Amino acid sequence: MRYPPGVSQSDFDRALSQFQAAIGSDWVFIDEADVDLYRDAYSPLWGEEEEKIPSIALAPRSAEEVQALMRICNEFRIPVYPVSTGKNLGYGGSAPVLNGSVVLDLKRMNRIIEVSEENAFALVEPGVSYFDLYNYIQEKGLDLWIDCPDPGWGSLIGNALDHGVGYTVNPYRDHFEAHCGMEVVLADGDVVRTGMGAMPNAETWQQYRWGYGPWLDGLFAQSNFGVVTKMGFWLYPAPEAFRSGSVQVMGYNDVHELTRVTAKMMYSGILNTNAGVQSPMQFVLGQNPEMQERYERANAEDIRILDEFAQSNNTPFWSSSFKFYGPQEIVDSSWAYVKKQFAHIEGVRFQDQEALQFPMPYEELMQTSDENHLGVPSMSVFQLGNRSNFNPAGTNGHLGFSPVVPMTGEAVLQANKVLGKVLRDMGGNTVFNVPPYSYHQRTFTILIGFTVSRDSDTNQKTREIFRELVRVAAENGWGEYRTHTAFMDDCAATYSFNDNALLRLQQRLKDAIDPNGIISAGRYGIWPKHIRDEEGKGIADINSARDEEGGSNV
Amino acid sequence: MYKALILLAGILISTGTLAQSGDPVNGKAVYEHWCSPCHAPGARKHPGTAALEFLYKGEKPAVLEQRLDLTPALVATFVRNGVKIMPPFRKTEISDKELADIGAYLTPR
């Protein structure tokens, strides 16, 4: 059996008996073979000394059992790392940030406590997956959609707390934004309900999120201040129809107008779902070294020649796809209106894509271009990195670099230029490269996916490239919206305004709410006081990294 | 290939699930919940089926439920160790009993 750091063997043995008494010995995993199932299967540190491996795992069945376990951990100052379904692969999976932590596996807490069709919400526990909620709604025949991320096996709560996203409409597609009300167990075992849930017998816990006084829900996302044991989510009344279409523009500089008009319609609510900026020319340029060089340099003469090249290939330089959900008349008129807004761009082309009506049988939904965009969870995204003609050996997983950039043509060009340069200069194995895409309401996010390997040298190279991308993005004013546990300190260090004032405040909150520093040490760069003092983690670590880099403000 | 077989044999010994006899009826339900999202028929939307279709190139069925050569031990090996992009499954997801049930369901009778 492995032991957690900073806990004596005798204390841990005493705690172990108390864990077993609290939740039953079947749900206290101490054998290494069982605990190894909690390793991050997609770890970029796999097999290296720094790989994050838990000591044991605990699997409570209820919030009351979580309370009991937290009291024991707090008494013996045992580091504990809660996971919901443990499927946050690419971002750390079920492995802790602090090596040797005890994993608190909440998968057995899988009750769908309430779904209201009339007021379109669900109240769930952390072990409930997108598949679970979707199946529940289908079995009950409710006229509701969920909004799901790409893989359907993840937890609604875990995904929302990590600021995960989906593909339908506002506000459902930003999963933290779509939540309403939490129940949280604190480090000392106390249990808190946020928003209207703070009222005994509250009747609007899942309808009105602000409650009374300071709104604290944000403290429990991307953090380590408590264990969320229940969470409410708003659901989307099933729309009548869906339509998608693309707008294609021919010139290099048309990216500015394409993006400006898109952004305006997003901010006006006319567009209320994801859209991105792709370059159909990307593949053409990739086969022509001279044109690729001109694209990377992009002076006035280069742009003139690139535009001629695009015309001669009859290939638009940029395109955006738009999606519409709702009543048929509104969907059709929205697409017609959107086309009008772009009609002034010389040479613009429009292409109708999918037009669907609901309800639609499951088998037909799975034949559409992307069922996840229709609120149907699946695993089809795992085709990326799968064995294929493109990659006969397959991969051992992936991790994503995902900076948030402004929704402007200028930012699109700059991101392509500077991030592309890092990848060209440093090489690296990328498994996917998503162009700027509005995963969130008012920004683009760029998503560069790296393969992870069982080969340490390859992973080390990937980590170097990843850290360089974090640095270059920060130089340009772009931060990651979410990251793998291996890079949490690196990304936290880029949010350094006023001598890391935000992180210093987070540390003060951490020390106040979890004074023994037991919950998820190091998550999102927030380390408890004893580890900051003893190991120089946190701000001390940031300052030393900055000194080594010659004062770079990242 | 031989190295892979030797490795597989080593893993089989360590799974410790061979002794349990499974219930194929419950195994079907567990399989449909945990395995079908990746291994159902139709390679386009099911990455497990796509990966096996590419790997076997018609020598064996790509859909696990159509295989005639699976054993509970082999199923347990892949569930508890994962393979390539498929991660292992924890005991809070698929218990040893449920794993034996899946093995019974997938073993030809």
PDB file of N, CA and C in Angstrom, chain A residues 350-436:
ATOM      1  N   PHE A 350     -22.475  31.308 -50.138  1.00  0.00           N
ATOM      2  CA  PHE A 350     -23.241  30.695 -49.051  1.00  0.00           C
ATOM      3  C   PHE A 350     -23.542  29.251 -49.409  1.00  0.00           C
ATOM      4  N   GLN A 351     -23.512  28.427 -48.407  1.00  0.00           N
ATOM      5  CA  GLN A 351     -23.815  27.022 -48.654  1.00  0.00           C
ATOM      6  C   GLN A 351     -24.753  26.515 -47.562  1.00  0.00           C
ATOM      7  N   ASP A 352     -25.921  26.018 -47.989  1.00  0.00           N
ATOM      8  CA  ASP A 352     -26.809  25.368 -47.025  1.00  0.00           C
ATOM      9  C   ASP A 352     -26.190  24.037 -46.623  1.00  0.00           C
ATOM     10  N   GLN A 353     -26.274  23.728 -45.331  1.00  0.00           N
ATOM     11  CA  GLN A 353     -25.725  22.443 -44.897  1.00  0.00           C
ATOM     12  C   GLN A 353     -26.862  21.551 -44.407  1.00  0.00           C
ATOM     13  N   GLU A 354     -26.946  21.290 -43.121  1.00  0.00           N
ATOM     14  CA  GLU A 354     -27.953  20.347 -42.633  1.00  0.00           C
ATOM     15  C   GLU A 354     -29.254  21.056 -42.267  1.00  0.00           C
ATOM     16  N   ALA A 355     -30.367  20.438 -42.571  1.00  0.00           N
ATOM     17  CA  ALA A 355     -31.675  20.946 -42.127  1.00  0.00           C
ATOM     18  C   ALA A 355     -32.430  19.767 -41.524  1.00  0.00           C
ATOM     19  N   LEU A 356     -32.772  19.870 -40.244  1.00  0.00           N
ATOM     20  CA  LEU A 356     -33.360  18.741 -39.517  1.00  0.00           C
ATOM     21  C   LEU A 356     -34.609  19.189 -38.774  1.00  0.00           C
ATOM     22  N   GLN A 357     -35.501  18.235 -38.563  1.00  0.00           N
ATOM     23  CA  GLN A 357     -36.690  18.506 -37.748  1.00  0.00           C
ATOM     24  C   GLN A 357     -36.777  17.456 -36.650  1.00  0.00           C
ATOM     25  N   PHE A 358     -37.299  17.884 -35.510  1.00  0.00           N
ATOM     26  CA  PHE A 358     -37.375  16.990 -34.353  1.00  0.00           C
ATOM     27  C   PHE A 358     -38.830  16.842 -33.910  1.00  0.00           C
ATOM     28  N   PRO A 359     -39.143  15.752 -33.210  1.00  0.00           N
ATOM     29  CA  PRO A 359     -38.239  14.701 -32.745  1.00  0.00           C
ATOM     30  C   PRO A 359     -37.780  13.801 -33.896  1.00  0.00           C
ATOM     31  N   MET A 360     -36.625  13.192 -33.682  1.00  0.00           N
ATOM     32  CA  MET A 360     -36.022  12.344 -34.694  1.00  0.00           C
ATOM     33  C   MET A 360     -35.575  11.051 -33.994  1.00  0.00           C
ATOM     34  N   PRO A 361     -35.778   9.897 -34.597  1.00  0.00           N
ATOM     35  CA  PRO A 361     -35.353   8.649 -33.948  1.00  0.00           C
ATOM     36  C   PRO A 361     -33.845   8.653 -33.671  1.00  0.00           C
ATOM     37  N   TYR A 362     -33.473   7.980 -32.589  1.00  0.00           N
ATOM     38  CA  TYR A 362     -32.067   7.942 -32.168  1.00  0.00           C
ATOM     39  C   TYR A 362     -31.160   7.479 -33.312  1.00  0.00           C
ATOM     40  N   GLU A 363     -31.584   6.459 -34.029  1.00  0.00           N
ATOM     41  CA  GLU A 363     -30.733   5.927 -35.098  1.00  0.00           C
ATOM     42  C   GLU A 363     -30.473   6.988 -36.162  1.00  0.00           C
ATOM     43  N   GLU A 364     -31.472   7.824 -36.421  1.00  0.00           N
ATOM     44  CA  GLU A 364     -31.277   8.894 -37.420  1.00  0.00           C
ATOM     45  C   GLU A 364     -30.411  10.016 -36.856  1.00  0.00           C
ATOM     46  N   LEU A 365     -30.572  10.305 -35.568  1.00  0.00           N
ATOM     47  CA  LEU A 365     -29.719  11.332 -34.950  1.00  0.00           C
ATOM     48  C   LEU A 365     -28.249  10.925 -35.070  1.00  0.00           C
ATOM     49  N   MET A 366     -27.991   9.621 -34.918  1.00  0.00           N
ATOM     50  CA  MET A 366     -26.608   9.143 -34.979  1.00  0.00           C
ATOM     51  C   MET A 366     -26.062   9.122 -36.412  1.00  0.00           C
ATOM     52  N   GLN A 367     -26.918   9.382 -37.376  1.00  0.00           N
ATOM     53  CA  GLN A 367     -26.450   9.465 -38.764  1.00  0.00           C
ATOM     54  C   GLN A 367     -26.218  10.908 -39.206  1.00  0.00           C
ATOM     55  N   THR A 368     -26.504  11.872 -38.334  1.00  0.00           N
ATOM     56  CA  THR A 368     -26.288  13.270 -38.703  1.00  0.00           C
ATOM     57  C   THR A 368     -24.793  13.585 -38.660  1.00  0.00           C
ATOM     58  N   SER A 369     -24.445  14.786 -39.073  1.00  0.00           N
ATOM     59  CA  SER A 369     -23.012  15.109 -39.149  1.00  0.00           C
ATOM     60  C   SER A 369     -22.377  15.124 -37.763  1.00  0.00           C
ATOM     61  N   ASP A 370     -23.113  15.548 -36.739  1.00  0.00           N
ATOM     62  CA  ASP A 370     -22.545  15.515 -35.390  1.00  0.00           C
ATOM     63  C   ASP A 370     -23.667  15.495 -34.361  1.00  0.00           C
ATOM     64  N   GLU A 371     -23.912  14.329 -33.813  1.00  0.00           N
ATOM     65  CA  GLU A 371     -25.006  14.155 -32.859  1.00  0.00           C
ATOM     66  C   GLU A 371     -24.798  14.969 -31.583  1.00  0.00           C
ATOM     67  N   ASN A 372     -23.549  15.243 -31.223  1.00  0.00           N
ATOM     68  CA  ASN A 372     -23.291  16.032 -30.010  1.00  0.00           C
ATOM     69  C   ASN A 372     -23.889  17.433 -30.134  1.00  0.00           C
ATOM     70  N   HIS A 373     -23.950  17.956 -31.363  1.00  0.00           N
ATOM     71  CA  HIS A 373     -24.538  19.280 -31.574  1.00  0.00           C
ATOM     72  C   HIS A 373     -26.054  19.248 -31.430  1.00  0.00           C
ATOM     73  N   LEU A 374     -26.612  18.058 -31.360  1.00  0.00           N
ATOM     74  CA  LEU A 374     -28.055  17.897 -31.208  1.00  0.00           C
ATOM     75  C   LEU A 374     -28.398  17.363 -29.817  1.00  0.00           C
ATOM     76  N   GLY A 375     -27.455  17.537 -28.891  1.00  0.00           N
ATOM     77  CA  GLY A 375     -27.702  17.135 -27.507  1.00  0.00           C
ATOM     78  C   GLY A 375     -27.694  15.634 -27.300  1.00  0.00           C
ATOM     79  N   VAL A 376     -27.074  14.901 -28.192  1.00  0.00           N
ATOM     80  CA  VAL A 376     -27.015  13.439 -28.065  1.00  0.00           C
ATOM     81  C   VAL A 376     -25.589  13.040 -27.692  1.00  0.00           C
ATOM     82  N   PRO A 377     -25.386  12.518 -26.485  1.00  0.00           N
ATOM     83  CA  PRO A 377     -24.028  12.156 -26.081  1.00  0.00           C
ATOM     84  C   PRO A 377     -23.551  10.901 -26.817  1.00  0.00           C
ATOM     85  N   SER A 378     -22.266  10.851 -27.073  1.00  0.00           N
ATOM     86  CA  SER A 378     -21.681   9.686 -27.748  1.00  0.00           C
ATOM     87  C   SER A 378     -20.200   9.655 -27.416  1.00  0.00           C
ATOM     88  N   MET A 379     -19.496   8.719 -28.031  1.00  0.00           N
ATOM     89  CA  MET A 379     -18.044   8.649 -27.864  1.00  0.00           C
ATOM     90  C   MET A 379     -17.344   8.851 -29.201  1.00  0.00           C
ATOM     91  N   SER A 380     -18.080   9.335 -30.201  1.00  0.00           N
ATOM     92  CA  SER A 380     -17.507   9.346 -31.547  1.00  0.00           C
ATOM     93  C   SER A 380     -16.272  10.231 -31.662  1.00  0.00           C
ATOM     94  N   VAL A 381     -16.100  11.195 -30.754  1.00  0.00           N
ATOM     95  CA  VAL A 381     -14.910  12.051 -30.837  1.00  0.00           C
ATOM     96  C   VAL A 381     -13.618  11.240 -30.664  1.00  0.00           C
ATOM     97  N   PHE A 382     -13.733  10.070 -30.049  1.00  0.00           N
ATOM     98  CA  PHE A 382     -12.523   9.285 -29.832  1.00  0.00           C
ATOM     99  C   PHE A 382     -11.992   8.657 -31.119  1.00  0.00           C
ATOM    100  N   GLN A 383     -12.654   8.936 -32.221  1.00  0.00           N
ATOM    101  CA  GLN A 383     -12.038   8.580 -33.513  1.00  0.00           C
ATOM    102  C   GLN A 383     -10.721   9.330 -33.669  1.00  0.00           C
ATOM    103  N   LEU A 384     -10.634  10.520 -33.047  1.00  0.00           N
ATOM    104  CA  LEU A 384      -9.382  11.268 -33.067  1.00  0.00           C
ATOM    105  C   LEU A 384      -8.354  10.493 -32.241  1.00  0.00           C
ATOM    106  N   GLY A 385      -7.254  10.202 -32.819  1.00  0.00           N
ATOM    107  CA  GLY A 385      -6.227   9.468 -32.089  1.00  0.00           C
ATOM    108  C   GLY A 385      -6.409   7.969 -32.134  1.00  0.00           C
ATOM    109  N   ASN A 386      -7.479   7.527 -32.792  1.00  0.00           N
ATOM    110  CA  ASN A 386      -7.732   6.099 -32.933  1.00  0.00           C
ATOM    111  C   ASN A 386      -6.780   5.505 -33.963  1.00  0.00           C
ATOM    112  N   ARG A 387      -6.677   4.167 -33.975  1.00  0.00           N
ATOM    113  CA  ARG A 387      -5.965   3.519 -35.075  1.00  0.00           C
ATOM    114  C   ARG A 387      -6.681   3.843 -36.385  1.00  0.00           C
ATOM    115  N   SER A 388      -5.923   4.229 -37.393  1.00  0.00           N
ATOM    116  CA  SER A 388      -6.532   4.574 -38.678  1.00  0.00           C
ATOM    117  C   SER A 388      -5.440   4.607 -39.737  1.00  0.00           C
ATOM    118  N   ASN A 389      -5.845   4.811 -40.975  1.00  0.00           N
ATOM    119  CA  ASN A 389      -4.838   4.951 -42.040  1.00  0.00           C
ATOM    120  C   ASN A 389      -3.924   6.134 -41.752  1.00  0.00           C
ATOM    121  N   PHE A 390      -4.506   7.178 -41.152  1.00  0.00           N
ATOM    122  CA  PHE A 390      -3.724   8.366 -40.838  1.00  0.00           C
ATOM    123  C   PHE A 390      -2.696   8.066 -39.750  1.00  0.00           C
ATOM    124  N   ASN A 391      -3.057   7.200 -38.807  1.00  0.00           N
ATOM    125  CA  ASN A 391      -2.173   6.888 -37.686  1.00  0.00           C
ATOM    126  C   ASN A 391      -2.318   5.402 -37.342  1.00  0.00           C
ATOM    127  N   PRO A 392      -1.634   4.533 -38.084  1.00  0.00           N
ATOM    128  CA  PRO A 392      -1.853   3.087 -37.934  1.00  0.00           C
ATOM    129  C   PRO A 392      -1.608   2.570 -36.520  1.00  0.00           C
ATOM    130  N   ALA A 393      -0.688   3.182 -35.788  1.00  0.00           N
ATOM    131  CA  ALA A 393      -0.397   2.687 -34.441  1.00  0.00           C
ATOM    132  C   ALA A 393      -1.390   3.208 -33.415  1.00  0.00           C
ATOM    133  N   GLY A 394      -2.178   4.223 -33.766  1.00  0.00           N
ATOM    134  CA  GLY A 394      -3.059   4.840 -32.782  1.00  0.00           C
ATOM    135  C   GLY A 394      -2.244   5.633 -31.775  1.00  0.00           C
ATOM    136  N   THR A 395      -2.941   6.199 -30.798  1.00  0.00           N
ATOM    137  CA  THR A 395      -2.249   6.992 -29.781  1.00  0.00           C
ATOM    138  C   THR A 395      -2.606   6.452 -28.404  1.00  0.00           C
ATOM    139  N   ASN A 396      -1.921   6.951 -27.402  1.00  0.00           N
ATOM    140  CA  ASN A 396      -2.246   6.611 -26.014  1.00  0.00           C
ATOM    141  C   ASN A 396      -3.003   7.738 -25.339  1.00  0.00           C
ATOM    142  N   GLY A 397      -3.669   8.547 -26.129  1.00  0.00           N
ATOM    143  CA  GLY A 397      -4.451   9.634 -25.558  1.00  0.00           C
ATOM    144  C   GLY A 397      -3.983  10.978 -26.084  1.00  0.00           C
ATOM    145  N   HIS A 398      -4.512  12.014 -25.487  1.00  0.00           N
ATOM    146  CA  HIS A 398      -4.230  13.352 -25.978  1.00  0.00           C
ATOM    147  C   HIS A 398      -4.307  14.351 -24.829  1.00  0.00           C
ATOM    148  N   LEU A 399      -3.820  15.536 -25.078  1.00  0.00           N
ATOM    149  CA  LEU A 399      -4.051  16.666 -24.174  1.00  0.00           C
ATOM    150  C   LEU A 399      -4.155  17.922 -25.023  1.00  0.00           C
ATOM    151  N   GLY A 400      -4.910  18.879 -24.532  1.00  0.00           N
ATOM    152  CA  GLY A 400      -5.218  20.038 -25.359  1.00  0.00           C
ATOM    153  C   GLY A 400      -4.646  21.334 -24.805  1.00  0.00           C
ATOM    154  N   PHE A 401      -4.047  22.104 -25.705  1.00  0.00           N
ATOM    155  CA  PHE A 401      -3.653  23.481 -25.384  1.00  0.00           C
ATOM    156  C   PHE A 401      -4.760  24.374 -25.915  1.00  0.00           C
ATOM    157  N   SER A 402      -5.333  25.227 -25.062  1.00  0.00           N
ATOM    158  CA  SER A 402      -6.564  25.910 -25.466  1.00  0.00           C
ATOM    159  C   SER A 402      -6.625  27.351 -24.951  1.00  0.00           C
ATOM    160  N   PRO A 403      -5.903  28.250 -25.610  1.00  0.00           N
ATOM    161  CA  PRO A 403      -5.958  29.653 -25.200  1.00  0.00           C
ATOM    162  C   PRO A 403      -7.215  30.356 -25.707  1.00  0.00           C
ATOM    163  N   VAL A 404      -7.643  31.355 -24.959  1.00  0.00           N
ATOM    164  CA  VAL A 404      -8.806  32.165 -25.307  1.00  0.00           C
ATOM    165  C   VAL A 404      -8.306  33.435 -25.990  1.00  0.00           C
ATOM    166  N   VAL A 405      -8.814  33.706 -27.192  1.00  0.00           N
ATOM    167  CA  VAL A 405      -8.360  34.881 -27.946  1.00  0.00           C
ATOM    168  C   VAL A 405      -9.567  35.749 -28.293  1.00  0.00           C
ATOM    169  N   PRO A 406      -9.328  37.044 -28.598  1.00  0.00           N
ATOM    170  CA  PRO A 406     -10.461  37.920 -28.935  1.00  0.00           C
ATOM    171  C   PRO A 406     -11.159  37.475 -30.215  1.00  0.00           C
ATOM    172  N   MET A 407     -12.423  37.840 -30.333  1.00  0.00           N
ATOM    173  CA  MET A 407     -13.182  37.496 -31.530  1.00  0.00           C
ATOM    174  C   MET A 407     -12.978  38.594 -32.576  1.00  0.00           C
ATOM    175  N   THR A 408     -11.764  38.643 -33.103  1.00  0.00           N
ATOM    176  CA  THR A 408     -11.425  39.612 -34.149  1.00  0.00           C
ATOM    177  C   THR A 408     -10.584  38.915 -35.216  1.00  0.00           C
ATOM    178  N   GLY A 409     -10.655  39.473 -36.436  1.00  0.00           N
ATOM    179  CA  GLY A 409      -9.827  38.920 -37.505  1.00  0.00           C
ATOM    180  C   GLY A 409      -8.352  39.086 -37.198  1.00  0.00           C
ATOM    181  N   GLU A 410      -8.014  40.206 -36.579  1.00  0.00           N
ATOM    182  CA  GLU A 410      -6.620  40.463 -36.221  1.00  0.00           C
ATOM    183  C   GLU A 410      -6.079  39.374 -35.293  1.00  0.00           C
ATOM    184  N   ALA A 411      -6.880  38.993 -34.303  1.00  0.00           N
ATOM    185  CA  ALA A 411      -6.438  37.958 -33.360  1.00  0.00           C
ATOM    186  C   ALA A 411      -6.324  36.603 -34.042  1.00  0.00           C
ATOM    187  N   VAL A 412      -7.267  36.332 -34.957  1.00  0.00           N
ATOM    188  CA  VAL A 412      -7.201  35.059 -35.691  1.00  0.00           C
ATOM    189  C   VAL A 412      -5.878  34.964 -36.447  1.00  0.00           C
ATOM    190  N   LEU A 413      -5.521  36.038 -37.136  1.00  0.00           N
ATOM    191  CA  LEU A 413      -4.272  36.028 -37.915  1.00  0.00           C
ATOM    192  C   LEU A 413      -3.057  35.937 -36.999  1.00  0.00           C
ATOM    193  N   GLN A 414      -3.083  36.714 -35.920  1.00  0.00           N
ATOM    194  CA  GLN A 414      -1.939  36.718 -35.002  1.00  0.00           C
ATOM    195  C   GLN A 414      -1.758  35.352 -34.334  1.00  0.00           C
ATOM    196  N   ALA A 415      -2.876  34.734 -33.950  1.00  0.00           N
ATOM    197  CA  ALA A 415      -2.780  33.411 -33.298  1.00  0.00           C
ATOM    198  C   ALA A 415      -2.228  32.380 -34.276  1.00  0.00           C
ATOM    199  N   ASN A 416      -2.741  32.415 -35.500  1.00  0.00           N
ATOM    200  CA  ASN A 416      -2.208  31.486 -36.507  1.00  0.00           C
ATOM    201  C   ASN A 416      -0.715  31.691 -36.689  1.00  0.00           C
ATOM    202  N   LYS A 417      -0.309  32.953 -36.649  1.00  0.00           N
ATOM    203  CA  LYS A 417       1.098  33.279 -36.915  1.00  0.00           C
ATOM    204  C   LYS A 417       1.994  32.818 -35.766  1.00  0.00           C
ATOM    205  N   VAL A 418       1.686  33.255 -34.555  1.00  0.00           N
ATOM    206  CA  VAL A 418       2.649  33.020 -33.466  1.00  0.00           C
ATOM    207  C   VAL A 418       2.573  31.597 -32.911  1.00  0.00           C
ATOM    208  N   LEU A 419       1.363  31.045 -32.825  1.00  0.00           N
ATOM    209  CA  LEU A 419       1.264  29.673 -32.314  1.00  0.00           C
ATOM    210  C   LEU A 419       1.734  28.691 -33.380  1.00  0.00           C
ATOM    211  N   GLY A 420       1.405  29.000 -34.640  1.00  0.00           N
ATOM    212  CA  GLY A 420       1.895  28.155 -35.737  1.00  0.00           C
ATOM    213  C   GLY A 420       3.408  28.147 -35.793  1.00  0.00           C
ATOM    214  N   LYS A 421       4.023  29.285 -35.506  1.00  0.00           N
ATOM    215  CA  LYS A 421       5.488  29.360 -35.534  1.00  0.00           C
ATOM    216  C   LYS A 421       6.097  28.428 -34.471  1.00  0.00           C
ATOM    217  N   VAL A 422       5.507  28.415 -33.286  1.00  0.00           N
ATOM    218  CA  VAL A 422       6.024  27.517 -32.231  1.00  0.00           C
ATOM    219  C   VAL A 422       5.973  26.068 -32.710  1.00  0.00           C
ATOM    220  N   LEU A 423       4.837  25.691 -33.302  1.00  0.00           N
ATOM    221  CA  LEU A 423       4.690  24.301 -33.750  1.00  0.00           C
ATOM    222  C   LEU A 423       5.653  23.990 -34.892  1.00  0.00           C
ATOM    223  N   ARG A 424       5.827  24.955 -35.802  1.00  0.00           N
ATOM    224  CA  ARG A 424       6.764  24.700 -36.917  1.00  0.00           C
ATOM    225  C   ARG A 424       8.189  24.621 -36.416  1.00  0.00           C
ATOM    226  N   ASP A 425       8.544  25.514 -35.497  1.00  0.00           N
ATOM    227  CA  ASP A 425       9.932  25.545 -35.003  1.00  0.00           C
ATOM    228  C   ASP A 425      10.261  24.340 -34.129  1.00  0.00           C
ATOM    229  N   MET A 426       9.281  23.918 -33.331  1.00  0.00           N
ATOM    230  CA  MET A 426       9.584  22.883 -32.332  1.00  0.00           C
ATOM    231  C   MET A 426       9.092  21.507 -32.723  1.00  0.00           C
ATOM    232  N   GLY A 427       8.302  21.414 -33.796  1.00  0.00           N
ATOM    233  CA  GLY A 427       7.789  20.106 -34.201  1.00  0.00           C
ATOM    234  C   GLY A 427       6.690  19.661 -33.270  1.00  0.00           C
ATOM    235  N   GLY A 428       6.679  18.375 -32.948  1.00  0.00           N
ATOM    236  CA  GLY A 428       5.681  17.876 -32.006  1.00  0.00           C
ATOM    237  C   GLY A 428       4.566  17.123 -32.680  1.00  0.00           C
ATOM    238  N   ASN A 429       3.942  16.246 -31.898  1.00  0.00           N
ATOM    239  CA  ASN A 429       2.880  15.401 -32.430  1.00  0.00           C
ATOM    240  C   ASN A 429       1.529  16.009 -32.096  1.00  0.00           C
ATOM    241  N   THR A 430       0.896  16.604 -33.079  1.00  0.00           N
ATOM    242  CA  THR A 430      -0.457  17.110 -32.841  1.00  0.00           C
ATOM    243  C   THR A 430      -1.440  16.131 -33.460  1.00  0.00           C
ATOM    244  N   VAL A 431      -2.514  15.905 -32.740  1.00  0.00           N
ATOM    245  CA  VAL A 431      -3.511  14.946 -33.217  1.00  0.00           C
ATOM    246  C   VAL A 431      -4.709  15.682 -33.807  1.00  0.00           C
ATOM    247  N   PHE A 432      -4.941  16.900 -33.357  1.00  0.00           N
ATOM    248  CA  PHE A 432      -5.976  17.720 -33.980  1.00  0.00           C
ATOM    249  C   PHE A 432      -5.637  19.178 -33.746  1.00  0.00           C
ATOM    250  N   ASN A 433      -6.218  20.018 -34.553  1.00  0.00           N
ATOM    251  CA  ASN A 433      -5.927  21.444 -34.488  1.00  0.00           C
ATOM    252  C   ASN A 433      -7.214  22.166 -34.863  1.00  0.00           C
ATOM    253  N   VAL A 434      -7.956  22.585 -33.826  1.00  0.00           N
ATOM    254  CA  VAL A 434      -9.247  23.213 -34.078  1.00  0.00           C
ATOM    255  C   VAL A 434      -9.034  24.710 -34.302  1.00  0.00           C
ATOM    256  N   PRO A 435      -9.485  25.227 -35.443  1.00  0.00           N
ATOM    257  CA  PRO A 435      -9.334  26.665 -35.697  1.00  0.00           C
ATOM    258  C   PRO A 435     -10.128  27.469 -34.670  1.00  0.00           C
ATOM    259  N   PRO A 436      -9.911  28.788 -34.631  1.00  0.00           N
ATOM    260  CA  PRO A 436     -10.627  29.625 -33.657  1.00  0.00           C
ATOM    261  C   PRO A 436     -12.122  29.334 -33.671  1.00  0.00           C
TER     262      PRO A 436
END
